[in-house]
């Protein structure tokens, strides 16, 4: 590659689909460096519940955008794009290949498109007012109201996603323009990166769900409860954005004595499966992606061969 290239590889898919393993395989074979696209792996001391790359995996390939901020800090999509783009540009300038790996579709699409957030207005007082309104009325009602003026954005959000529901409402209140329209205008510009996208999935949804269940059991065995206790002991509020992540909010409920551990584990599994369904819907819109479908479980040799051929055709490898 030359510094003038803007090519990147994207490896996406639902939770527990093997993204990290394939990312490392391609990084080692293609001279790449991994840029995480996970909205929770940016936080330090949140390792087990986010399935963050292990020390061994990080030694196998250079990783970026892991452990970049404290859990008490709220990171916007704009902040992620700014920092991740700096990583990608640096990798390209060094003659390496950025490999964007993760399951947060909004982060990935915003990074690749070069979504410009600079011109979007903000008002902290209005945001606090809308946050209080969300707490009073609930996520379902706030999402219903959002759908009245921005049905496209509302369809992409979950009632529990307070921050994005509030932000989308704030933007419309301030500008009279929806965030969907802003994104549409931005999308008409040339994309920042030429992305070769690879999406992983299972042929049978039941196999994906079984893998998710196994991962949750492994997280608990690995000390998820202790990790969450440590975060709370450090003074982190259970109400902060990071602690609303799947795996953490349910464990907090157990620690606070609200539910038994087996119920917390069942909720983590259920919420993870629901999240995987939303991820699959998001990635299903990528019409130009190579889709690698596992029959029963990840086959890295198959994935490596299919990816290499696809990337060669795209002029990446």
PDB file of C-alpha atoms in Angstrom:
ATOM      1  CA  UNK A   1       0.000   0.000   0.000  1.00  0.00           C
ATOM      2  CA  UNK A   2       1.007   3.612  -0.446  1.00  0.00           C
ATOM      3  CA  UNK A   3       0.125   6.497   1.864  1.00  0.00           C
ATOM      4  CA  UNK A   4      -2.340   7.731  -0.780  1.00  0.00           C
ATOM      5  CA  UNK A   5      -4.551   4.647  -0.422  1.00  0.00           C
ATOM      6  CA  UNK A   6      -7.723   4.822   1.605  1.00  0.00           C
ATOM      7  CA  UNK A   7      -8.568   1.126   1.638  1.00  0.00           C
ATOM      8  CA  UNK A   8      -9.694  -0.589   4.806  1.00  0.00           C
ATOM      9  CA  UNK A   9     -11.093  -4.010   5.645  1.00  0.00           C
ATOM     10  CA  UNK A  10     -14.206  -4.276   7.814  1.00  0.00           C
ATOM     11  CA  UNK A  11     -15.021  -7.460   9.729  1.00  0.00           C
ATOM     12  CA  UNK A  12     -18.457  -7.303  11.310  1.00  0.00           C
ATOM     13  CA  UNK A  13     -21.176  -9.609  12.531  1.00  0.00           C
ATOM     14  CA  UNK A  14     -23.308 -10.344  15.556  1.00  0.00           C
ATOM     15  CA  UNK A  15     -21.835 -10.909  18.982  1.00  0.00           C
ATOM     16  CA  UNK A  16     -19.956 -14.216  19.387  1.00  0.00           C
ATOM     17  CA  UNK A  17     -19.538 -14.787  15.635  1.00  0.00           C
ATOM     18  CA  UNK A  18     -15.723 -14.992  15.527  1.00  0.00           C
ATOM     19  CA  UNK A  19     -14.813 -11.460  14.433  1.00  0.00           C
ATOM     20  CA  UNK A  20     -11.744 -11.126  16.651  1.00  0.00           C
ATOM     21  CA  UNK A  21     -10.210 -14.393  15.441  1.00  0.00           C
ATOM     22  CA  UNK A  22     -10.670 -13.575  11.762  1.00  0.00           C
ATOM     23  CA  UNK A  23      -9.362 -10.051  12.287  1.00  0.00           C
ATOM     24  CA  UNK A  24      -6.144 -11.418  13.772  1.00  0.00           C
ATOM     25  CA  UNK A  25      -5.794 -13.990  10.969  1.00  0.00           C
ATOM     26  CA  UNK A  26      -6.033 -11.281   8.301  1.00  0.00           C
ATOM     27  CA  UNK A  27      -3.853  -8.827  10.206  1.00  0.00           C
ATOM     28  CA  UNK A  28      -1.073 -11.412  10.371  1.00  0.00           C
ATOM     29  CA  UNK A  29      -1.370 -12.511   6.738  1.00  0.00           C
ATOM     30  CA  UNK A  30      -1.868  -9.052   5.188  1.00  0.00           C
ATOM     31  CA  UNK A  31       0.305  -6.857   7.374  1.00  0.00           C
ATOM     32  CA  UNK A  32      -2.631  -5.146   9.008  1.00  0.00           C
ATOM     33  CA  UNK A  33      -3.488  -3.528  12.315  1.00  0.00           C
ATOM     34  CA  UNK A  34      -6.860  -3.868  14.018  1.00  0.00           C
ATOM     35  CA  UNK A  35      -9.084  -0.901  14.837  1.00  0.00           C
ATOM     36  CA  UNK A  36     -11.858  -1.905  17.231  1.00  0.00           C
ATOM     37  CA  UNK A  37     -15.397  -0.758  16.405  1.00  0.00           C
ATOM     38  CA  UNK A  38     -17.116  -1.691  19.640  1.00  0.00           C
ATOM     39  CA  UNK A  39     -18.882   0.971  21.684  1.00  0.00           C
ATOM     40  CA  UNK A  40     -18.039  -0.735  24.997  1.00  0.00           C
ATOM     41  CA  UNK A  41     -14.482  -1.969  24.407  1.00  0.00           C
ATOM     42  CA  UNK A  42     -13.271   1.631  24.470  1.00  0.00           C
ATOM     43  CA  UNK A  43     -13.635   1.564  28.269  1.00  0.00           C
ATOM     44  CA  UNK A  44     -10.797   0.577  30.572  1.00  0.00           C
ATOM     45  CA  UNK A  45     -11.377  -2.108  33.231  1.00  0.00           C
ATOM     46  CA  UNK A  46     -14.352  -3.497  31.307  1.00  0.00           C
ATOM     47  CA  UNK A  47     -12.729  -6.576  29.837  1.00  0.00           C
ATOM     48  CA  UNK A  48     -14.694  -9.718  30.620  1.00  0.00           C
ATOM     49  CA  UNK A  49     -18.187  -8.456  29.897  1.00  0.00           C
ATOM     50  CA  UNK A  50     -17.159  -6.825  26.609  1.00  0.00           C
ATOM     51  CA  UNK A  51     -15.254  -9.901  25.340  1.00  0.00           C
ATOM     52  CA  UNK A  52     -12.256  -7.647  24.759  1.00  0.00           C
ATOM     53  CA  UNK A  53      -9.218  -9.074  22.988  1.00  0.00           C
ATOM     54  CA  UNK A  54      -6.977 -10.897  25.453  1.00  0.00           C
ATOM     55  CA  UNK A  55      -3.318 -10.079  26.066  1.00  0.00           C
ATOM     56  CA  UNK A  56      -2.392 -13.055  23.886  1.00  0.00           C
ATOM     57  CA  UNK A  57      -4.609 -11.825  21.052  1.00  0.00           C
ATOM     58  CA  UNK A  58      -3.181  -8.322  21.313  1.00  0.00           C
ATOM     59  CA  UNK A  59       0.309  -9.760  21.084  1.00  0.00           C
ATOM     60  CA  UNK A  60      -0.694 -11.564  17.890  1.00  0.00           C
ATOM     61  CA  UNK A  61      -1.763  -8.326  16.168  1.00  0.00           C
ATOM     62  CA  UNK A  62      -1.609  -4.607  16.922  1.00  0.00           C
ATOM     63  CA  UNK A  63      -4.950  -3.362  18.289  1.00  0.00           C
ATOM     64  CA  UNK A  64      -6.254   0.206  18.433  1.00  0.00           C
ATOM     65  CA  UNK A  65      -9.316   1.807  20.098  1.00  0.00           C
ATOM     66  CA  UNK A  66      -9.280  -0.479  23.127  1.00  0.00           C
ATOM     67  CA  UNK A  67      -9.039   0.962  26.661  1.00  0.00           C
ATOM     68  CA  UNK A  68      -9.020   4.566  25.463  1.00  0.00           C
ATOM     69  CA  UNK A  69     -11.205   6.137  28.162  1.00  0.00           C
ATOM     70  CA  UNK A  70     -12.573   5.642  31.664  1.00  0.00           C
ATOM     71  CA  UNK A  71     -16.021   4.068  32.116  1.00  0.00           C
ATOM     72  CA  UNK A  72     -17.406   7.238  33.667  1.00  0.00           C
ATOM     73  CA  UNK A  73     -16.853   9.159  30.431  1.00  0.00           C
ATOM     74  CA  UNK A  74     -19.564   9.278  27.764  1.00  0.00           C
ATOM     75  CA  UNK A  75     -18.211   8.867  24.256  1.00  0.00           C
ATOM     76  CA  UNK A  76     -20.228  10.070  21.295  1.00  0.00           C
ATOM     77  CA  UNK A  77     -20.136   8.596  17.802  1.00  0.00           C
ATOM     78  CA  UNK A  78     -18.394  11.799  16.726  1.00  0.00           C
ATOM     79  CA  UNK A  79     -15.597  11.245  19.235  1.00  0.00           C
ATOM     80  CA  UNK A  80     -15.180   7.654  18.105  1.00  0.00           C
ATOM     81  CA  UNK A  81     -14.983   8.671  14.431  1.00  0.00           C
ATOM     82  CA  UNK A  82     -12.396  11.342  15.214  1.00  0.00           C
ATOM     83  CA  UNK A  83     -10.122   8.996  17.153  1.00  0.00           C
ATOM     84  CA  UNK A  84     -10.606   5.909  14.970  1.00  0.00           C
ATOM     85  CA  UNK A  85      -9.991   7.880  11.781  1.00  0.00           C
ATOM     86  CA  UNK A  86      -6.743   9.149  13.283  1.00  0.00           C
ATOM     87  CA  UNK A  87      -5.766   5.519  13.917  1.00  0.00           C
ATOM     88  CA  UNK A  88      -6.685   4.416  10.381  1.00  0.00           C
ATOM     89  CA  UNK A  89      -4.828   7.308   8.778  1.00  0.00           C
ATOM     90  CA  UNK A  90      -1.750   6.567  10.856  1.00  0.00           C
ATOM     91  CA  UNK A  91      -1.834   2.886   9.899  1.00  0.00           C
ATOM     92  CA  UNK A  92      -2.135   3.764   6.199  1.00  0.00           C
ATOM     93  CA  UNK A  93       0.694   6.294   6.469  1.00  0.00           C
ATOM     94  CA  UNK A  94       2.907   3.526   7.858  1.00  0.00           C
ATOM     95  CA  UNK A  95       2.154   1.400   4.802  1.00  0.00           C
ATOM     96  CA  UNK A  96      -0.092  -0.970   6.751  1.00  0.00           C
ATOM     97  CA  UNK A  97      -3.706  -2.011   6.284  1.00  0.00           C
ATOM     98  CA  UNK A  98      -6.433  -0.921   8.748  1.00  0.00           C
ATOM     99  CA  UNK A  99      -8.770  -3.769   9.702  1.00  0.00           C
ATOM    100  CA  UNK A 100     -11.877  -2.416  11.404  1.00  0.00           C
ATOM    101  CA  UNK A 101     -13.331  -5.157  13.612  1.00  0.00           C
ATOM    102  CA  UNK A 102     -16.493  -4.922  15.674  1.00  0.00           C
ATOM    103  CA  UNK A 103     -20.209  -5.172  16.022  1.00  0.00           C
ATOM    104  CA  UNK A 104     -21.304  -1.556  16.488  1.00  0.00           C
ATOM    105  CA  UNK A 105     -22.772  -0.820  13.078  1.00  0.00           C
ATOM    106  CA  UNK A 106     -23.270   2.895  13.657  1.00  0.00           C
ATOM    107  CA  UNK A 107     -19.604   3.317  14.556  1.00  0.00           C
ATOM    108  CA  UNK A 108     -18.483   1.416  11.468  1.00  0.00           C
ATOM    109  CA  UNK A 109     -20.741   3.204   9.000  1.00  0.00           C
ATOM    110  CA  UNK A 110     -19.919   6.615  10.459  1.00  0.00           C
ATOM    111  CA  UNK A 111     -16.177   5.939  10.297  1.00  0.00           C
ATOM    112  CA  UNK A 112     -16.235   4.664   6.711  1.00  0.00           C
ATOM    113  CA  UNK A 113     -18.458   7.456   5.422  1.00  0.00           C
ATOM    114  CA  UNK A 114     -16.511  10.152   7.205  1.00  0.00           C
ATOM    115  CA  UNK A 115     -19.720  11.389   8.797  1.00  0.00           C
ATOM    116  CA  UNK A 116     -19.319  15.053   9.671  1.00  0.00           C
ATOM    117  CA  UNK A 117     -20.662  15.889  13.107  1.00  0.00           C
ATOM    118  CA  UNK A 118     -19.062  19.312  13.343  1.00  0.00           C
ATOM    119  CA  UNK A 119     -22.089  21.201  12.067  1.00  0.00           C
ATOM    120  CA  UNK A 120     -24.669  19.537  14.302  1.00  0.00           C
ATOM    121  CA  UNK A 121     -25.931  21.912  16.943  1.00  0.00           C
ATOM    122  CA  UNK A 122     -25.986  21.044  20.627  1.00  0.00           C
ATOM    123  CA  UNK A 123     -27.487  22.543  23.761  1.00  0.00           C
ATOM    124  CA  UNK A 124     -26.576  21.000  27.100  1.00  0.00           C
ATOM    125  CA  UNK A 125     -29.554  22.519  28.907  1.00  0.00           C
ATOM    126  CA  UNK A 126     -32.002  21.145  26.357  1.00  0.00           C
ATOM    127  CA  UNK A 127     -30.274  17.766  26.478  1.00  0.00           C
ATOM    128  CA  UNK A 128     -30.668  17.623  30.267  1.00  0.00           C
ATOM    129  CA  UNK A 129     -34.318  18.612  29.925  1.00  0.00           C
ATOM    130  CA  UNK A 130     -34.931  15.862  27.373  1.00  0.00           C
ATOM    131  CA  UNK A 131     -33.044  13.381  29.546  1.00  0.00           C
ATOM    132  CA  UNK A 132     -35.363  14.166  32.447  1.00  0.00           C
ATOM    133  CA  UNK A 133     -38.332  13.814  30.098  1.00  0.00           C
ATOM    134  CA  UNK A 134     -37.056  10.384  29.059  1.00  0.00           C
ATOM    135  CA  UNK A 135     -36.761   9.336  32.707  1.00  0.00           C
ATOM    136  CA  UNK A 136     -40.279  10.542  33.407  1.00  0.00           C
ATOM    137  CA  UNK A 137     -42.064   9.179  30.326  1.00  0.00           C
ATOM    138  CA  UNK A 138     -39.949   6.119  29.554  1.00  0.00           C
ATOM    139  CA  UNK A 139     -38.089   4.958  26.478  1.00  0.00           C
ATOM    140  CA  UNK A 140     -41.124   3.570  24.641  1.00  0.00           C
ATOM    141  CA  UNK A 141     -42.946   6.908  24.734  1.00  0.00           C
ATOM    142  CA  UNK A 142     -39.853   8.944  23.802  1.00  0.00           C
ATOM    143  CA  UNK A 143     -39.183   6.607  20.888  1.00  0.00           C
ATOM    144  CA  UNK A 144     -42.809   6.938  19.770  1.00  0.00           C
ATOM    145  CA  UNK A 145     -42.468  10.726  19.804  1.00  0.00           C
ATOM    146  CA  UNK A 146     -39.205  10.549  17.876  1.00  0.00           C
ATOM    147  CA  UNK A 147     -40.925   8.390  15.245  1.00  0.00           C
ATOM    148  CA  UNK A 148     -43.414  11.194  14.588  1.00  0.00           C
ATOM    149  CA  UNK A 149     -40.737  13.407  13.018  1.00  0.00           C
ATOM    150  CA  UNK A 150     -37.870  10.990  12.295  1.00  0.00           C
ATOM    151  CA  UNK A 151     -39.322   7.510  11.734  1.00  0.00           C
ATOM    152  CA  UNK A 152     -36.138   6.237  10.046  1.00  0.00           C
ATOM    153  CA  UNK A 153     -33.929   6.993  13.029  1.00  0.00           C
ATOM    154  CA  UNK A 154     -36.551   5.739  15.469  1.00  0.00           C
ATOM    155  CA  UNK A 155     -36.676   2.395  13.647  1.00  0.00           C
ATOM    156  CA  UNK A 156     -32.944   1.944  14.253  1.00  0.00           C
ATOM    157  CA  UNK A 157     -33.062   2.597  17.993  1.00  0.00           C
ATOM    158  CA  UNK A 158     -34.043   0.525  21.018  1.00  0.00           C
ATOM    159  CA  UNK A 159     -36.237   2.092  23.734  1.00  0.00           C
ATOM    160  CA  UNK A 160     -33.378   1.610  26.197  1.00  0.00           C
ATOM    161  CA  UNK A 161     -30.956   3.691  24.111  1.00  0.00           C
ATOM    162  CA  UNK A 162     -31.576   6.870  26.069  1.00  0.00           C
ATOM    163  CA  UNK A 163     -28.545   8.778  24.823  1.00  0.00           C
ATOM    164  CA  UNK A 164     -29.293   8.414  21.106  1.00  0.00           C
ATOM    165  CA  UNK A 165     -33.042   8.992  21.471  1.00  0.00           C
ATOM    166  CA  UNK A 166     -32.370  12.181  23.419  1.00  0.00           C
ATOM    167  CA  UNK A 167     -29.697  13.337  20.952  1.00  0.00           C
ATOM    168  CA  UNK A 168     -31.903  12.781  17.897  1.00  0.00           C
ATOM    169  CA  UNK A 169     -34.709  14.737  19.561  1.00  0.00           C
ATOM    170  CA  UNK A 170     -32.329  17.513  20.602  1.00  0.00           C
ATOM    171  CA  UNK A 171     -31.028  17.975  17.063  1.00  0.00           C
ATOM    172  CA  UNK A 172     -34.523  18.264  15.643  1.00  0.00           C
ATOM    173  CA  UNK A 173     -35.633  20.707  18.340  1.00  0.00           C
ATOM    174  CA  UNK A 174     -32.615  22.938  17.703  1.00  0.00           C
ATOM    175  CA  UNK A 175     -32.396  22.832  13.917  1.00  0.00           C
ATOM    176  CA  UNK A 176     -35.743  21.698  12.556  1.00  0.00           C
ATOM    177  CA  UNK A 177     -33.803  19.081  10.600  1.00  0.00           C
ATOM    178  CA  UNK A 178     -33.682  15.424  11.530  1.00  0.00           C
ATOM    179  CA  UNK A 179     -30.450  13.557  12.093  1.00  0.00           C
ATOM    180  CA  UNK A 180     -31.577  11.195   9.304  1.00  0.00           C
ATOM    181  CA  UNK A 181     -31.618  14.111   6.863  1.00  0.00           C
ATOM    182  CA  UNK A 182     -28.198  15.241   8.065  1.00  0.00           C
ATOM    183  CA  UNK A 183     -26.866  11.733   7.484  1.00  0.00           C
ATOM    184  CA  UNK A 184     -28.439  11.643   4.027  1.00  0.00           C
ATOM    185  CA  UNK A 185     -26.712  14.862   3.019  1.00  0.00           C
ATOM    186  CA  UNK A 186     -23.410  13.600   4.387  1.00  0.00           C
ATOM    187  CA  UNK A 187     -23.821  10.302   2.515  1.00  0.00           C
ATOM    188  CA  UNK A 188     -23.886  12.151  -0.805  1.00  0.00           C
ATOM    189  CA  UNK A 189     -20.233  13.080  -0.328  1.00  0.00           C
ATOM    190  CA  UNK A 190     -17.447  10.655  -1.297  1.00  0.00           C
ATOM    191  CA  UNK A 191     -16.742   8.153   1.472  1.00  0.00           C
ATOM    192  CA  UNK A 192     -13.648   8.701   3.574  1.00  0.00           C
ATOM    193  CA  UNK A 193     -12.489   5.094   3.176  1.00  0.00           C
ATOM    194  CA  UNK A 194     -12.849   2.450   0.484  1.00  0.00           C
ATOM    195  CA  UNK A 195     -14.109  -0.415   2.624  1.00  0.00           C
ATOM    196  CA  UNK A 196     -14.113  -4.110   1.776  1.00  0.00           C
ATOM    197  CA  UNK A 197     -16.750  -5.447   4.176  1.00  0.00           C
ATOM    198  CA  UNK A 198     -16.920  -8.991   5.514  1.00  0.00           C
ATOM    199  CA  UNK A 199     -19.877 -10.125   7.614  1.00  0.00           C
ATOM    200  CA  UNK A 200     -19.840 -13.291   9.723  1.00  0.00           C
ATOM    201  CA  UNK A 201     -22.939 -15.230  10.718  1.00  0.00           C
ATOM    202  CA  UNK A 202     -24.312 -18.708  11.410  1.00  0.00           C
ATOM    203  CA  UNK A 203     -26.480 -20.650   8.957  1.00  0.00           C
ATOM    204  CA  UNK A 204     -28.765 -21.671  11.819  1.00  0.00           C
ATOM    205  CA  UNK A 205     -29.818 -18.941  14.228  1.00  0.00           C
ATOM    206  CA  UNK A 206     -30.015 -21.553  16.989  1.00  0.00           C
ATOM    207  CA  UNK A 207     -26.266 -22.197  16.654  1.00  0.00           C
ATOM    208  CA  UNK A 208     -25.552 -18.479  17.073  1.00  0.00           C
ATOM    209  CA  UNK A 209     -27.755 -18.333  20.155  1.00  0.00           C
ATOM    210  CA  UNK A 210     -26.078 -21.424  21.606  1.00  0.00           C
ATOM    211  CA  UNK A 211     -22.684 -19.783  21.093  1.00  0.00           C
ATOM    212  CA  UNK A 212     -23.918 -16.633  22.812  1.00  0.00           C
ATOM    213  CA  UNK A 213     -25.148 -18.692  25.764  1.00  0.00           C
ATOM    214  CA  UNK A 214     -21.783 -20.442  26.047  1.00  0.00           C
ATOM    215  CA  UNK A 215     -19.973 -17.116  25.952  1.00  0.00           C
ATOM    216  CA  UNK A 216     -22.108 -15.701  28.757  1.00  0.00           C
ATOM    217  CA  UNK A 217     -21.456 -18.777  30.911  1.00  0.00           C
ATOM    218  CA  UNK A 218     -17.724 -18.394  30.216  1.00  0.00           C
ATOM    219  CA  UNK A 219     -17.830 -14.712  31.193  1.00  0.00           C
ATOM    220  CA  UNK A 220     -19.403 -15.534  34.535  1.00  0.00           C
ATOM    221  CA  UNK A 221     -16.881 -18.320  35.134  1.00  0.00           C
ATOM    222  CA  UNK A 222     -14.070 -15.893  34.233  1.00  0.00           C
ATOM    223  CA  UNK A 223     -15.122 -13.443  36.954  1.00  0.00           C
ATOM    224  CA  UNK A 224     -17.691 -11.032  35.487  1.00  0.00           C
ATOM    225  CA  UNK A 225     -19.262 -10.467  38.911  1.00  0.00           C
ATOM    226  CA  UNK A 226     -15.897  -9.558  40.390  1.00  0.00           C
ATOM    227  CA  UNK A 227     -15.186  -7.192  37.501  1.00  0.00           C
ATOM    228  CA  UNK A 228     -18.472  -5.372  38.074  1.00  0.00           C
ATOM    229  CA  UNK A 229     -17.924  -5.263  41.852  1.00  0.00           C
ATOM    230  CA  UNK A 230     -14.557  -3.654  41.217  1.00  0.00           C
ATOM    231  CA  UNK A 231     -16.066  -1.008  38.961  1.00  0.00           C
ATOM    232  CA  UNK A 232     -18.699  -0.128  41.531  1.00  0.00           C
ATOM    233  CA  UNK A 233     -16.107  -0.094  44.320  1.00  0.00           C
ATOM    234  CA  UNK A 234     -14.059   2.419  42.336  1.00  0.00           C
ATOM    235  CA  UNK A 235     -16.960   4.865  42.590  1.00  0.00           C
ATOM    236  CA  UNK A 236     -18.491   4.262  39.185  1.00  0.00           C
ATOM    237  CA  UNK A 237     -22.211   4.970  39.188  1.00  0.00           C
ATOM    238  CA  UNK A 238     -24.421   2.060  38.132  1.00  0.00           C
ATOM    239  CA  UNK A 239     -26.438   4.646  36.177  1.00  0.00           C
ATOM    240  CA  UNK A 240     -23.598   5.737  33.876  1.00  0.00           C
ATOM    241  CA  UNK A 241     -23.710   4.827  30.174  1.00  0.00           C
ATOM    242  CA  UNK A 242     -20.974   2.204  30.362  1.00  0.00           C
ATOM    243  CA  UNK A 243     -22.771   0.311  33.127  1.00  0.00           C
ATOM    244  CA  UNK A 244     -25.922   0.117  31.019  1.00  0.00           C
ATOM    245  CA  UNK A 245     -24.123  -2.274  28.660  1.00  0.00           C
ATOM    246  CA  UNK A 246     -25.429  -5.805  28.318  1.00  0.00           C
ATOM    247  CA  UNK A 247     -23.795  -7.976  30.932  1.00  0.00           C
ATOM    248  CA  UNK A 248     -23.119  -5.107  33.301  1.00  0.00           C
ATOM    249  CA  UNK A 249     -26.591  -3.800  34.128  1.00  0.00           C
ATOM    250  CA  UNK A 250     -27.851  -7.333  34.813  1.00  0.00           C
ATOM    251  CA  UNK A 251     -24.853  -8.097  37.011  1.00  0.00           C
ATOM    252  CA  UNK A 252     -25.410  -4.859  38.938  1.00  0.00           C
ATOM    253  CA  UNK A 253     -28.979  -6.012  39.606  1.00  0.00           C
ATOM    254  CA  UNK A 254     -27.566  -9.246  41.057  1.00  0.00           C
ATOM    255  CA  UNK A 255     -24.976  -7.442  43.190  1.00  0.00           C
ATOM    256  CA  UNK A 256     -27.674  -5.112  44.538  1.00  0.00           C
ATOM    257  CA  UNK A 257     -29.698  -8.163  45.588  1.00  0.00           C
ATOM    258  CA  UNK A 258     -32.549  -7.544  43.173  1.00  0.00           C
ATOM    259  CA  UNK A 259     -32.250 -10.858  41.307  1.00  0.00           C
ATOM    260  CA  UNK A 260     -30.357 -14.154  41.800  1.00  0.00           C
ATOM    261  CA  UNK A 261     -27.275 -14.895  39.717  1.00  0.00           C
ATOM    262  CA  UNK A 262     -28.962 -17.485  37.526  1.00  0.00           C
ATOM    263  CA  UNK A 263     -31.643 -14.955  36.598  1.00  0.00           C
ATOM    264  CA  UNK A 264     -28.982 -12.350  35.820  1.00  0.00           C
ATOM    265  CA  UNK A 265     -27.227 -14.854  33.548  1.00  0.00           C
ATOM    266  CA  UNK A 266     -30.510 -15.683  31.795  1.00  0.00           C
ATOM    267  CA  UNK A 267     -31.179 -11.977  31.224  1.00  0.00           C
ATOM    268  CA  UNK A 268     -27.695 -11.412  29.812  1.00  0.00           C
ATOM    269  CA  UNK A 269     -28.264 -14.260  27.362  1.00  0.00           C
ATOM    270  CA  UNK A 270     -31.688 -12.997  26.374  1.00  0.00           C
ATOM    271  CA  UNK A 271     -30.524  -9.398  25.895  1.00  0.00           C
ATOM    272  CA  UNK A 272     -27.454 -10.566  23.964  1.00  0.00           C
ATOM    273  CA  UNK A 273     -29.646 -12.565  21.590  1.00  0.00           C
ATOM    274  CA  UNK A 274     -31.879  -9.556  21.030  1.00  0.00           C
ATOM    275  CA  UNK A 275     -28.833  -7.394  20.366  1.00  0.00           C
ATOM    276  CA  UNK A 276     -27.524  -9.955  17.869  1.00  0.00           C
ATOM    277  CA  UNK A 277     -30.813  -9.735  15.965  1.00  0.00           C
ATOM    278  CA  UNK A 278     -30.483  -5.949  15.730  1.00  0.00           C
ATOM    279  CA  UNK A 279     -26.883  -6.315  14.541  1.00  0.00           C
ATOM    280  CA  UNK A 280     -27.940  -8.742  11.823  1.00  0.00           C
ATOM    281  CA  UNK A 281     -30.597  -6.304  10.643  1.00  0.00           C
ATOM    282  CA  UNK A 282     -28.021  -3.505  10.453  1.00  0.00           C
ATOM    283  CA  UNK A 283     -25.380  -5.522   8.620  1.00  0.00           C
ATOM    284  CA  UNK A 284     -28.013  -6.969   6.309  1.00  0.00           C
ATOM    285  CA  UNK A 285     -28.184  -3.581   4.598  1.00  0.00           C
ATOM    286  CA  UNK A 286     -24.585  -3.882   3.382  1.00  0.00           C
ATOM    287  CA  UNK A 287     -25.220  -5.080  -0.157  1.00  0.00           C
ATOM    288  CA  UNK A 288     -21.554  -5.201  -1.199  1.00  0.00           C
ATOM    289  CA  UNK A 289     -20.340  -7.344   1.715  1.00  0.00           C
ATOM    290  CA  UNK A 290     -18.833 -10.812   1.570  1.00  0.00           C
ATOM    291  CA  UNK A 291     -20.966 -12.990   3.836  1.00  0.00           C
ATOM    292  CA  UNK A 292     -19.240 -15.921   5.485  1.00  0.00           C
ATOM    293  CA  UNK A 293     -21.766 -18.291   6.974  1.00  0.00           C
ATOM    294  CA  UNK A 294     -20.702 -20.837   9.579  1.00  0.00           C
ATOM    295  CA  UNK A 295     -22.473 -24.180   9.287  1.00  0.00           C
ATOM    296  CA  UNK A 296     -22.030 -25.211  12.897  1.00  0.00           C
ATOM    297  CA  UNK A 297     -19.102 -23.179  14.175  1.00  0.00           C
ATOM    298  CA  UNK A 298     -16.296 -20.888  12.996  1.00  0.00           C
ATOM    299  CA  UNK A 299     -14.062 -22.406  10.286  1.00  0.00           C
ATOM    300  CA  UNK A 300     -11.094 -20.055  10.125  1.00  0.00           C
ATOM    301  CA  UNK A 301      -9.424 -21.842   7.227  1.00  0.00           C
ATOM    302  CA  UNK A 302     -12.572 -21.434   5.137  1.00  0.00           C
ATOM    303  CA  UNK A 303     -12.878 -17.815   6.234  1.00  0.00           C
ATOM    304  CA  UNK A 304      -9.253 -17.061   5.430  1.00  0.00           C
ATOM    305  CA  UNK A 305      -9.537 -18.498   1.912  1.00  0.00           C
ATOM    306  CA  UNK A 306     -12.845 -16.781   1.129  1.00  0.00           C
ATOM    307  CA  UNK A 307     -11.640 -13.464   2.565  1.00  0.00           C
ATOM    308  CA  UNK A 308      -8.339 -13.552   0.678  1.00  0.00           C
ATOM    309  CA  UNK A 309     -10.098 -14.175  -2.649  1.00  0.00           C
ATOM    310  CA  UNK A 310     -12.667 -11.456  -1.961  1.00  0.00           C
ATOM    311  CA  UNK A 311     -10.018  -8.935  -0.920  1.00  0.00           C
ATOM    312  CA  UNK A 312      -7.884  -9.743  -3.985  1.00  0.00           C
ATOM    313  CA  UNK A 313     -10.878  -9.004  -6.215  1.00  0.00           C
ATOM    314  CA  UNK A 314     -11.363  -5.721  -4.374  1.00  0.00           C
ATOM    315  CA  UNK A 315      -7.715  -4.770  -4.914  1.00  0.00           C
ATOM    316  CA  UNK A 316      -6.911  -4.904  -1.209  1.00  0.00           C
ATOM    317  CA  UNK A 317      -4.518  -7.844  -0.933  1.00  0.00           C
TER     318      UNK A 317
END
